Amino acid sequence: NAGVMQNPRHLVRRRGQEARLRCSPMKGHSHVYWYRQLPEEGLKFMVYLQKENIIDESGMPKERFSAEFPKEGPSILRIQQVVRGDSAAYFCASSHDSNSPLHFGNGTRLTVT
Amino acid sequence: QKEVEQDPGPLSVPEGAIVSLNCTYSNSAFQYFMWYRQYSRKGPELLMYTYSSGNKEDGRFTAQVDKSSKYISLFIRDSQPSDSATYLCAMRGGLTGGGNKLTFGTGTQLKVEL
């Protein structure tokens, strides 16, 4: 399966812990996007990255959230000191270039207890 | 007011029916329009990708864009139970208008009954 791979599929964290979500883009794709989906809400853009660069992080909360896409390895979305309001489905998408359609992974469902 | 409005449904139709799904939007900078299908506990799957106004057909699916009315539609012909899912509209600006950052509707839940 050459699609966008996300892991873990489910992640449970206690309040105050750190959550790390991983995303491997489709083969040949160098553009990665993170979206968050809350119940009854649509997908909300968080951040857009290319290899080693953050292009647009206008949707990222100012505190506790960070993202990276290193030269080698998957993109990581990191949430420090998680709170209950961080519980959501986090989706990663990738594209071949900045103008091509986005293809999504199956998401990581984060539950904060 | 949300930038993209989409009736959440649920919409229930009999097998074989023609389904019409719609979104309205307020941002005139949007130029690229997409429809995604999302099954429960899965990621969105791209169905249709269109640029500017007009129609695009792919099998049983037809996407329509009316930029003058800021209204987009997805039609599904000969609907099947396997079409039961949530349908998300998404859109973005041109190359210099927000890049590939998509704005989504909240999704319409569709159920096709046997």
Coordinates of C-alpha atoms in Angstrom, one line a residue:
Chain A
N1 CA 0.0 0.0 0.0
A2 CA 1.7 3.2 -1.2
G3 CA -0.8 5.5 0.5
V4 CA -0.3 7.9 3.3
M5 CA 0.6 6.0 6.5
Q6 CA -0.2 7.2 9.9
N7 CA 0.6 5.7 13.2
P8 CA -0.5 4.9 15.7
R9 CA -4.2 4.6 14.7
H10 CA -5.3 5.1 18.3
L11 CA -3.4 6.9 21.1
V12 CA -4.5 7.3 24.7
R13 CA -2.8 9.9 26.8
R14 CA -3.4 11.2 30.3
R15 CA -3.6 14.9 30.8
G16 CA -0.2 16.5 30.9
Q17 CA 1.5 13.8 28.9
E18 CA 3.0 14.2 25.4
A19 CA 1.5 12.8 22.2
R20 CA 3.6 12.1 19.1
L21 CA 1.8 11.4 15.9
R22 CA 3.7 10.1 12.8
C23 CA 3.0 10.4 9.1
S24 CA 4.8 8.9 6.2
P25 CA 3.6 10.6 2.9
M26 CA 2.8 8.8 -0.3
K27 CA 5.8 7.7 -2.3
G28 CA 7.1 10.6 -4.3
H29 CA 5.3 13.2 -2.3
S30 CA 7.3 15.9 -0.5
H31 CA 4.5 18.1 0.8
V32 CA 2.8 17.2 4.1
Y33 CA -0.3 18.7 5.7
W34 CA -1.8 18.1 9.1
Y35 CA -5.6 18.5 9.8
R36 CA -7.6 18.0 12.9
Q37 CA -11.2 16.8 12.9
L38 CA -13.5 17.3 15.9
P39 CA -16.9 15.8 16.3
E40 CA -19.6 17.8 14.4
E41 CA -16.9 19.9 12.9
G42 CA -15.1 19.8 9.6
L43 CA -11.5 19.1 9.0
K44 CA -9.4 22.1 10.1
F45 CA -6.0 22.9 8.7
M46 CA -3.1 23.0 11.1
V47 CA 0.2 23.1 9.3
Y48 CA 1.9 22.6 5.9
L49 CA 5.4 21.3 5.7
Q50 CA 8.0 20.4 3.1
K51 CA 11.2 18.5 3.9
E52 CA 12.9 20.4 6.7
N53 CA 10.7 23.5 6.3
I54 CA 7.5 24.7 7.8
I55 CA 5.6 26.5 5.0
D56 CA 2.4 27.5 6.8
E57 CA 1.5 27.0 10.4
S58 CA -1.3 29.4 10.6
G59 CA -3.7 26.8 11.9
M60 CA -1.5 25.5 14.7
P61 CA -2.3 26.5 18.3
K62 CA 0.4 28.9 19.5
E63 CA 1.4 26.8 22.5
R64 CA 2.1 23.1 23.1
F65 CA 1.8 22.1 19.4
S66 CA 4.7 21.6 17.0
A67 CA 5.4 19.8 13.8
E68 CA 8.4 18.7 11.8
F69 CA 9.3 16.9 8.6
P70 CA 12.9 16.0 8.7
K71 CA 15.1 15.1 5.8
E72 CA 14.9 11.5 6.7
G73 CA 11.9 9.8 8.3
P74 CA 8.2 10.6 8.8
S75 CA 6.6 13.9 9.7
I76 CA 5.8 14.3 13.4
L77 CA 3.0 16.2 15.0
R78 CA 3.9 16.7 18.7
I79 CA 1.5 17.8 21.4
Q80 CA 3.0 18.6 24.7
Q81 CA 1.0 18.6 28.0
V82 CA -2.1 17.3 26.4
V83 CA -5.5 18.5 27.7
R84 CA -9.0 16.9 27.2
G85 CA -9.8 19.4 24.4
D86 CA -7.0 17.9 22.3
S87 CA -9.0 14.7 21.9
A88 CA -9.7 14.5 18.2
A89 CA -8.9 12.7 15.0
Y90 CA -5.6 14.0 13.5
F91 CA -5.2 13.5 9.7
C92 CA -2.1 13.8 7.7
A93 CA -2.2 14.4 3.9
S94 CA 0.4 14.6 1.3
S95 CA 0.7 16.0 -2.2
H96 CA 3.2 15.8 -5.0
D97 CA 3.6 19.5 -5.2
S98 CA 1.9 22.7 -3.9
N99 CA -0.8 22.5 -6.6
S100 CA -1.7 18.8 -6.6
P101 CA -4.6 17.2 -4.9
L102 CA -4.2 16.1 -1.3
H103 CA -4.3 12.5 -0.3
F104 CA -5.2 11.6 3.3
G105 CA -4.2 8.9 5.7
N106 CA -6.6 7.1 7.9
G107 CA -5.8 9.3 10.9
T108 CA -4.7 9.0 14.5
R109 CA -7.5 9.1 17.0
L110 CA -6.2 10.8 20.2
T111 CA -8.0 10.4 23.4
V112 CA -7.0 12.4 26.5
T113 CA -8.2 11.0 29.8
Chain B
Q1 CA -20.6 32.8 9.4
K2 CA -18.5 29.8 8.2
E3 CA -16.5 30.2 5.0
V4 CA -18.1 26.9 3.7
E5 CA -21.6 25.8 4.6
Q6 CA -22.7 22.2 4.1
D7 CA -26.0 20.6 5.3
P8 CA -24.9 17.8 7.7
G9 CA -27.9 15.6 6.9
P10 CA -28.3 12.7 7.5
L11 CA -29.7 12.1 4.0
S12 CA -31.3 8.8 3.4
V13 CA -32.2 7.6 -0.1
P14 CA -33.3 4.3 -1.7
E15 CA -30.8 2.3 -3.8
G16 CA -30.7 3.5 -7.4
A17 CA -31.7 7.1 -6.5
I18 CA -29.9 10.2 -7.8
V19 CA -28.2 11.9 -4.9
S20 CA -27.5 15.7 -4.8
L21 CA -25.0 17.1 -2.3
N22 CA -24.3 20.8 -2.1
C23 CA -22.0 23.4 -0.5
T24 CA -22.1 27.1 -0.5
Y25 CA -19.1 29.3 0.2
S26 CA -18.4 33.0 0.9
N27 CA -14.7 33.4 -0.1
S28 CA -14.5 34.6 -3.7
A29 CA -10.8 33.7 -3.8
F30 CA -11.6 29.9 -3.9
Q31 CA -10.8 28.5 -7.3
Y32 CA -10.2 24.8 -6.8
F33 CA -13.1 22.6 -5.5
M34 CA -13.0 19.1 -4.3
W35 CA -15.3 16.4 -3.0
Y36 CA -14.0 13.8 -0.6
R37 CA -15.8 10.7 0.7
Q38 CA -15.1 9.5 4.2
Y39 CA -16.2 6.2 5.6
S40 CA -16.5 5.7 9.3
R41 CA -13.1 5.6 11.1
K42 CA -11.2 6.2 7.8
G43 CA -9.5 9.1 6.2
P44 CA -11.1 11.3 3.4
E45 CA -10.8 9.8 -0.1
L46 CA -10.6 12.2 -3.0
L47 CA -13.5 11.7 -5.4
M48 CA -13.6 14.8 -7.6
Y49 CA -11.2 17.7 -8.2
T50 CA -12.3 20.7 -10.3
Y51 CA -11.0 24.1 -11.2
S52 CA -13.2 27.1 -11.6
S53 CA -16.8 26.9 -12.9
G54 CA -18.3 24.1 -15.0
N55 CA -19.0 20.4 -14.8
K56 CA -16.9 17.3 -14.4
E57 CA -18.0 13.8 -14.8
D58 CA -16.3 10.6 -13.6
G59 CA -18.4 7.4 -13.8
R60 CA -21.5 7.8 -11.6
F61 CA -20.2 11.1 -10.1
T62 CA -20.7 14.6 -11.5
A63 CA -19.3 17.7 -9.9
Q64 CA -20.7 21.1 -10.7
V65 CA -19.2 24.5 -9.8
D66 CA -21.1 27.8 -10.1
K67 CA -18.7 30.5 -9.0
S68 CA -21.2 33.3 -9.7
S69 CA -23.5 31.8 -7.1
K70 CA -20.7 30.4 -4.9
Y71 CA -22.3 27.0 -5.0
I72 CA -20.9 23.6 -5.7
S73 CA -22.7 20.3 -6.1
L74 CA -21.9 16.6 -6.3
F75 CA -24.4 14.3 -8.0
I76 CA -24.3 10.5 -7.6
R77 CA -26.3 8.5 -10.1
D78 CA -27.6 5.0 -9.5
S79 CA -26.6 5.2 -5.8
Q80 CA -25.5 2.0 -4.1
P81 CA -25.4 0.9 -0.4
S82 CA -21.6 1.2 -0.7
D83 CA -22.0 4.9 -1.3
S84 CA -23.1 5.3 2.3
A85 CA -20.6 7.6 3.8
T86 CA -19.9 11.2 4.8
Y87 CA -19.2 13.5 1.8
L88 CA -17.0 16.5 2.4
C89 CA -16.6 19.4 0.1
A90 CA -13.3 21.2 0.2
M91 CA -11.9 24.3 -1.6
R92 CA -8.9 26.5 -1.8
G93 CA -7.5 29.5 -3.5
G94 CA -5.3 29.8 -6.5
L95 CA -1.5 29.4 -6.6
T96 CA -1.0 32.8 -4.9
G97 CA -4.2 32.7 -2.8
G98 CA -3.5 30.4 0.1
G99 CA -1.7 27.6 -1.7
N100 CA -2.9 24.1 -1.0
K101 CA -4.5 24.9 2.3
L102 CA -8.0 23.4 2.1
T103 CA -11.2 24.7 3.7
F104 CA -13.7 22.0 4.4
G105 CA -17.4 21.8 4.9
T106 CA -18.6 19.9 7.9
G107 CA -19.7 17.0 5.7
T108 CA -23.1 15.4 4.7
Q109 CA -23.9 12.0 6.0
L110 CA -25.5 9.8 3.3
K111 CA -27.2 6.5 3.7
V112 CA -28.3 4.5 0.7
E113 CA -31.0 2.0 1.7
L114 CA -31.6 -1.4 0.1

